[in-house]
Structures are given as C-alpha cells and as structure tokens.
Amino acid sequence: MGDHRPEVFFDGARTAAAHVVGQPGDGWQVAKATLAFERGAAMLGLQVGFRRDLENLIAAARESGAAADPLLRDKLARAWIGLEAVRAYALDTLGGDDPTQASVLKVLWSRWHQRLGELAMEILGAESMTGHDEWQRLFLFSRAETIYGGSDEIQRNIIAARALGLPRK
Ligand SMILES: Cc1cc2nc3c(=O)[nH]c(=O)nc-3n(C[C@H](O)[C@H](O)[C@H](O)COP(=O)(O)OP(=O)(O)OC[C@H]3O[C@@H](n4cnc5c(N)ncnc54)[C@H](O)[C@@H]3O)c2cc1C
C-alpha cells in the first residue's frame, strides 16, 4: 500500500524578519495555537447555526407528526439539553488559553451535530431520501466534523496527555 500522506516539509525556508510569526523554530507552537482557536473560540459562531438547525428540526417534527412519537420526543429533548451543555461549556471556557478546553469543545460540538444529523434522518424517515437537501447535507457533512480540525482520537490523545497527565504512548 505504501505511505501516501499528503505531508509537506519546508527545510531552510527564508522570509523577511517582519513576516515571522512568533519566534524562528516555534512554527509548531504557532500552528497548535491556531488549531486551538479553530477548535475552540471559532466554534462560538457555529452555535448560532446549530440552534437554528435544532429549531428547524423541531418544527419539521411538529409538521410531520413525528413530535408525537415518544422516542423521537425524548431524542429531541436530549438534543436540546446537549446543545445547552455545549453552549455552557463554550461560554465557561471563553477567553481561556488552555488548549485542552478547545479539544473538549471540539469533541462535544462535533458529536452533538453528528447526532442531530442522525436524528433528522430518523424524523424524516424514508422521505429523507427525496428532497430535503438541507437535512441530507447536514447529515452527510457532519460525518466529517469528527475528522477535520483534528479527529476525535487526536483530541482525546491531547486531553489524556495534557489534562490527565497520562503518558503520550
Ligand atoms: C471535510 C474536510 C475538510 C478539511 N479541511 C481542512 C482544511 O481546511 N485544512 C487542513 O489543513 N486540513 C483539512 N482537513 C484535513 C483534516 O484536518 C484531516 O483529515 C484530519 O486532521 C485527520 O487527519 P488524516 O486525514 O491525516 O487522518 P490520519 O491522521 O491518517 O488518521 C486516520 C485515523 O487514525 C486515527 N489516528 C491517527 N493518529 C492517531 C493516534 N496517534 N492515536 C489514535 N488514533 C489516531 C485518526 O483519528 C483517524 O481515525 C479536512 C478534512 C475534511 C474531511
């Protein structure tokens, strides 16, 4: 099979001193700080969309009659509680510079959104296969959310090493 990772290495790269971000040799620290921002603070804006997704799904469940199904009502209530928990954690850790908090938040929101996509497919049933582009897109794209920005496994590795002080290997 071989190794086909798309990794790019820059050796001996030169630039104007004014263009250096951080200190020379500290590129990985800068990259990690940038990633922590993507996983953490940048998520605050996403929440607005998540709230809208959930409200739209509740409205769709009401319209289709699915909201009367006790199991689906239970799952919608759990989704609502889950989003409250994500929001509370995001606000609680806002402005903090602990990268493990960004990892916890990334796992929380990506898992939550994925479950919402699955719930949307359950609520729409067979109808989800025809039309409903918005929900199909949410379901399919949310599969990638536990991968991009660092996969769940990588987030848990960071949490294990940094927050719990466990050995790296
Ligand atoms: C929709 C989408 C958009 C993206 N956008 C961008 C972008 O804008 N910019 C960008 O730079 N990248 C982007 N990516 C790439 C993304 O960041 C990587 O796909 C992601 O970090 C996972 O890396 P990988 O694909 O190399 O998987 P690998 O690192 O090869 O991992 C494969 C599997 O092994 C697991 N794994 C790997 N190492 C370990 C370990 N040490 N311990 C336990 N498990 C491990 C992973 O969790 C995963 O399940 C995007 C990816 C997707 C799907």
GROMACS .gro file of C-alpha atoms and ligand atoms in nm:
model
  222
    1MET     CA    1   0.000   0.000   0.000
    2GLY     CA    2   0.278   0.243   0.087
    3ASP     CA    3   0.251   0.571   0.267
    4HIS     CA    4   0.054   0.837   0.076
    5ARG     CA    5   0.015   1.100   0.344
    6PRO     CA    6  -0.008   1.450   0.194
    7GLU     CA    7   0.264   1.596   0.414
    8VAL     CA    8   0.468   1.894   0.301
    9PHE     CA    9   0.802   1.982   0.461
   10PHE     CA   10   0.980   2.315   0.425
   11ASP     CA   11   1.351   2.296   0.506
   12GLY     CA   12   1.563   2.608   0.527
   13ALA     CA   13   1.271   2.833   0.430
   14ARG     CA   14   1.355   3.207   0.428
   15THR     CA   15   1.135   3.510   0.471
   16ALA     CA   16   1.159   3.875   0.574
   17ALA     CA   17   1.205   3.914   0.950
   18ALA     CA   18   0.886   4.120   0.962
   19HIS     CA   19   0.688   3.822   0.828
   20VAL     CA   20   0.794   3.582   1.103
   21VAL     CA   21   0.502   3.481   1.328
   22GLY     CA   22   0.629   3.403   1.678
   23GLN     CA   23   0.995   3.307   1.705
   24PRO     CA   24   1.204   3.121   1.442
   25GLY     CA   25   1.176   2.748   1.520
   26ASP     CA   26   0.846   2.793   1.701
   27GLY     CA   27   0.628   2.709   1.399
   28TRP     CA   28   0.467   2.409   1.564
   29GLN     CA   29   0.369   2.616   1.869
   30VAL     CA   30   0.208   2.874   1.639
   31ALA     CA   31   0.030   2.600   1.442
   32LYS     CA   32  -0.103   2.443   1.763
   33ALA     CA   33  -0.231   2.780   1.890
   34THR     CA   34  -0.406   2.836   1.556
   35LEU     CA   35  -0.564   2.490   1.571
   36ALA     CA   36  -0.682   2.552   1.928
   37PHE     CA   37  -0.856   2.865   1.803
   38GLU     CA   38  -1.026   2.671   1.522
   39ARG     CA   39  -1.145   2.408   1.770
   40GLY     CA   40  -1.245   2.650   2.044
   41ALA     CA   41  -1.332   3.018   2.009
   42ALA     CA   42  -1.420   2.989   1.639
   43MET     CA   43  -1.694   2.750   1.743
   44LEU     CA   44  -1.897   3.023   1.912
   45GLY     CA   45  -2.036   3.138   1.577
   46LEU     CA   46  -2.125   2.780   1.481
   47GLN     CA   47  -2.357   2.756   1.778
   48VAL     CA   48  -2.596   3.006   1.624
   49GLY     CA   49  -2.633   2.776   1.323
   50PHE     CA   50  -2.668   2.471   1.550
   51ARG     CA   51  -2.954   2.638   1.738
   52ARG     CA   52  -3.125   2.716   1.407
   53ASP     CA   53  -3.074   2.355   1.288
   54LEU     CA   54  -3.235   2.224   1.607
   55GLU     CA   55  -3.528   2.467   1.590
   56ASN     CA   56  -3.588   2.379   1.224
   57LEU     CA   57  -3.581   2.008   1.308
   58ILE     CA   58  -3.831   2.054   1.592
   59ALA     CA   59  -4.057   2.244   1.351
   60ALA     CA   60  -4.023   1.964   1.092
   61ALA     CA   61  -4.109   1.705   1.361
   62ARG     CA   62  -4.418   1.903   1.458
   63GLU     CA   63  -4.527   1.935   1.096
   64SER     CA   64  -4.481   1.565   1.012
   65GLY     CA   65  -4.639   1.441   1.335
   66ALA     CA   66  -4.309   1.279   1.441
   67ALA     CA   67  -4.311   1.500   1.751
   68ALA     CA   68  -4.589   1.280   1.891
   69ASP     CA   69  -4.359   0.974   1.888
   70PRO     CA   70  -4.233   0.934   2.249
   71LEU     CA   71  -3.892   0.806   2.139
   72LEU     CA   72  -3.834   1.096   1.899
   73ARG     CA   73  -3.959   1.348   2.158
   74ASP     CA   74  -3.707   1.202   2.402
   75LYS     CA   75  -3.427   1.234   2.147
   76LEU     CA   76  -3.525   1.593   2.063
   77ALA     CA   77  -3.523   1.681   2.433
   78ARG     CA   78  -3.180   1.520   2.467
   79ALA     CA   79  -3.057   1.720   2.168
   80TRP     CA   80  -3.181   2.040   2.332
   81ILE     CA   81  -3.008   1.952   2.661
   82GLY     CA   82  -2.690   1.861   2.472
   83LEU     CA   83  -2.679   2.196   2.297
   84GLU     CA   84  -2.731   2.378   2.628
   85ALA     CA   85  -2.433   2.185   2.768
   86VAL     CA   86  -2.214   2.271   2.467
   87ARG     CA   87  -2.313   2.637   2.495
   88ALA     CA   88  -2.247   2.647   2.871
   89TYR     CA   89  -1.903   2.487   2.827
   90ALA     CA   90  -1.816   2.725   2.541
   91LEU     CA   91  -1.913   3.030   2.749
   92ASP     CA   92  -1.743   2.896   3.060
   93THR     CA   93  -1.412   2.850   2.879
   94LEU     CA   94  -1.435   3.164   2.663
   95GLY     CA   95  -1.111   3.360   2.669
   96GLY     CA   96  -0.918   3.077   2.834
   97ASP     CA   97  -0.586   2.975   2.681
   98ASP     CA   98  -0.592   2.607   2.782
   99PRO     CA   99  -0.577   2.406   2.455
  100THR     CA  100  -0.738   2.103   2.623
  101GLN     CA  101  -1.058   2.305   2.664
  102ALA     CA  102  -1.062   2.360   2.288
  103SER     CA  103  -1.024   1.982   2.240
  104VAL     CA  104  -1.311   1.907   2.480
  105LEU     CA  105  -1.530   2.161   2.299
  106LYS     CA  106  -1.442   2.017   1.957
  107VAL     CA  107  -1.545   1.666   2.067
  108LEU     CA  108  -1.865   1.797   2.230
  109TRP     CA  109  -1.991   2.005   1.937
  110SER     CA  110  -1.892   1.770   1.655
  111ARG     CA  111  -2.052   1.467   1.827
  112TRP     CA  112  -2.364   1.671   1.906
  113HIS     CA  113  -2.404   1.789   1.546
  114GLN     CA  114  -2.350   1.438   1.411
  115ARG     CA  115  -2.623   1.302   1.637
  116LEU     CA  116  -2.854   1.582   1.522
  117GLY     CA  117  -2.798   1.474   1.160
  118GLU     CA  118  -2.882   1.115   1.253
  119LEU     CA  119  -3.193   1.231   1.437
  120ALA     CA  120  -3.301   1.434   1.134
  121MET     CA  121  -3.282   1.119   0.919
  122GLU     CA  122  -3.493   0.932   1.179
  123ILE     CA  123  -3.753   1.207   1.196
  124LEU     CA  124  -3.785   1.243   0.820
  125GLY     CA  125  -3.778   0.866   0.768
  126ALA     CA  126  -3.784   0.742   0.410
  127GLU     CA  127  -3.872   1.096   0.300
  128SER     CA  128  -3.514   1.198   0.382
  129MET     CA  129  -3.405   1.016   0.066
  130THR     CA  130  -3.601   1.251  -0.160
  131GLY     CA  131  -3.570   1.626  -0.141
  132HIS     CA  132  -3.481   1.774   0.198
  133ASP     CA  133  -3.139   1.882   0.068
  134GLU     CA  134  -3.076   2.084   0.384
  135TRP     CA  135  -3.104   1.777   0.611
  136GLN     CA  136  -2.917   1.545   0.376
  137ARG     CA  137  -2.634   1.797   0.366
  138LEU     CA  138  -2.630   1.829   0.744
  139PHE     CA  139  -2.630   1.450   0.792
  140LEU     CA  140  -2.356   1.387   0.535
  141PHE     CA  141  -2.130   1.682   0.616
  142SER     CA  142  -2.149   1.627   0.992
  143ARG     CA  143  -1.978   1.291   0.934
  144ALA     CA  144  -1.662   1.490   0.855
  145GLU     CA  145  -1.687   1.708   1.164
  146THR     CA  146  -1.529   1.447   1.391
  147ILE     CA  147  -1.236   1.430   1.145
  148TYR     CA  148  -1.148   1.780   1.028
  149GLY     CA  149  -0.979   2.018   1.269
  150GLY     CA  150  -0.825   1.709   1.429
  151SER     CA  151  -1.009   1.380   1.470
  152ASP     CA  152  -1.179   1.272   1.793
  153GLU     CA  153  -0.899   1.026   1.864
  154ILE     CA  154  -0.642   1.303   1.840
  155GLN     CA  155  -0.849   1.532   2.067
  156ARG     CA  156  -0.872   1.254   2.326
  157ASN     CA  157  -0.496   1.195   2.299
  158ILE     CA  158  -0.440   1.565   2.372
  159ILE     CA  159  -0.681   1.552   2.668
  160ALA     CA  160  -0.520   1.232   2.801
  161ALA     CA  161  -0.169   1.376   2.783
  162ARG     CA  162  -0.234   1.739   2.882
  163ALA     CA  163  -0.539   1.735   3.109
  164LEU     CA  164  -0.489   1.393   3.271
  165GLY     CA  165  -0.108   1.384   3.260
  166LEU     CA  166  -0.109   1.034   3.109
  167PRO     CA  167   0.197   0.913   2.918
  168ARG     CA  168   0.192   1.001   2.547
  169LYS     CA  169   0.239   0.642   2.430
  170LIG     C1  170  -1.429   1.799   0.511
  170LIG     C2  171  -1.283   1.815   0.549
  170LIG     C3  172  -1.227   1.941   0.547
  170LIG     C4  173  -1.092   1.958   0.582
  170LIG     N1  174  -1.041   2.084   0.577
  170LIG     C5  175  -0.911   2.103   0.605
  170LIG     C6  176  -0.853   2.234   0.597
  170LIG     O1  177  -0.922   2.330   0.565
  170LIG     N2  178  -0.721   2.249   0.622
  170LIG     C7  179  -0.644   2.143   0.658
  170LIG     O2  180  -0.523   2.163   0.681
  170LIG     N3  181  -0.695   2.018   0.666
  170LIG     C8  182  -0.827   1.995   0.642
  170LIG     N4  183  -0.880   1.868   0.650
  170LIG     C9  184  -0.791   1.757   0.688
  170LIG    C10  185  -0.816   1.714   0.831
  170LIG     O3  186  -0.760   1.808   0.922
  170LIG    C11  187  -0.757   1.572   0.848
  170LIG     O4  188  -0.831   1.485   0.764
  170LIG    C12  189  -0.769   1.527   0.992
  170LIG     O5  190  -0.686   1.605   1.078
  170LIG    C13  191  -0.732   1.378   1.009
  170LIG     O6  192  -0.603   1.359   0.956
  170LIG     P1  193  -0.580   1.247   0.843
  170LIG     O7  194  -0.691   1.256   0.742
  170LIG     O8  195  -0.437   1.261   0.801
  170LIG     O9  196  -0.602   1.110   0.921
  170LIG     P2  197  -0.491   1.020   0.989
  170LIG    O10  198  -0.404   1.106   1.077
  170LIG    O11  199  -0.428   0.936   0.884
  170LIG    O12  200  -0.583   0.933   1.083
  170LIG    C14  201  -0.662   0.822   1.033
  170LIG    C15  202  -0.738   0.764   1.151
  170LIG    O13  203  -0.643   0.719   1.252
  170LIG    C16  204  -0.665   0.788   1.374
  170LIG     N5  205  -0.536   0.824   1.436
  170LIG    C17  206  -0.430   0.887   1.375
  170LIG     N6  207  -0.328   0.904   1.462
  170LIG    C18  208  -0.371   0.852   1.580
  170LIG    C19  209  -0.311   0.842   1.708
  170LIG     N7  210  -0.188   0.888   1.731
  170LIG     N8  211  -0.383   0.784   1.808
  170LIG    C20  212  -0.511   0.737   1.784
  170LIG     N9  213  -0.571   0.744   1.663
  170LIG    C21  214  -0.504   0.801   1.564
  170LIG    C22  215  -0.742   0.913   1.337
  170LIG    O14  216  -0.821   0.959   1.445
  170LIG    C23  217  -0.828   0.864   1.223
  170LIG    O15  218  -0.942   0.796   1.271
  170LIG    C24  219  -1.013   1.846   0.619
  170LIG    C25  220  -1.071   1.718   0.623
  170LIG    C26  221  -1.205   1.702   0.589
  170LIG    C27  222  -1.265   1.563   0.594
   0.00000   0.00000   0.00000
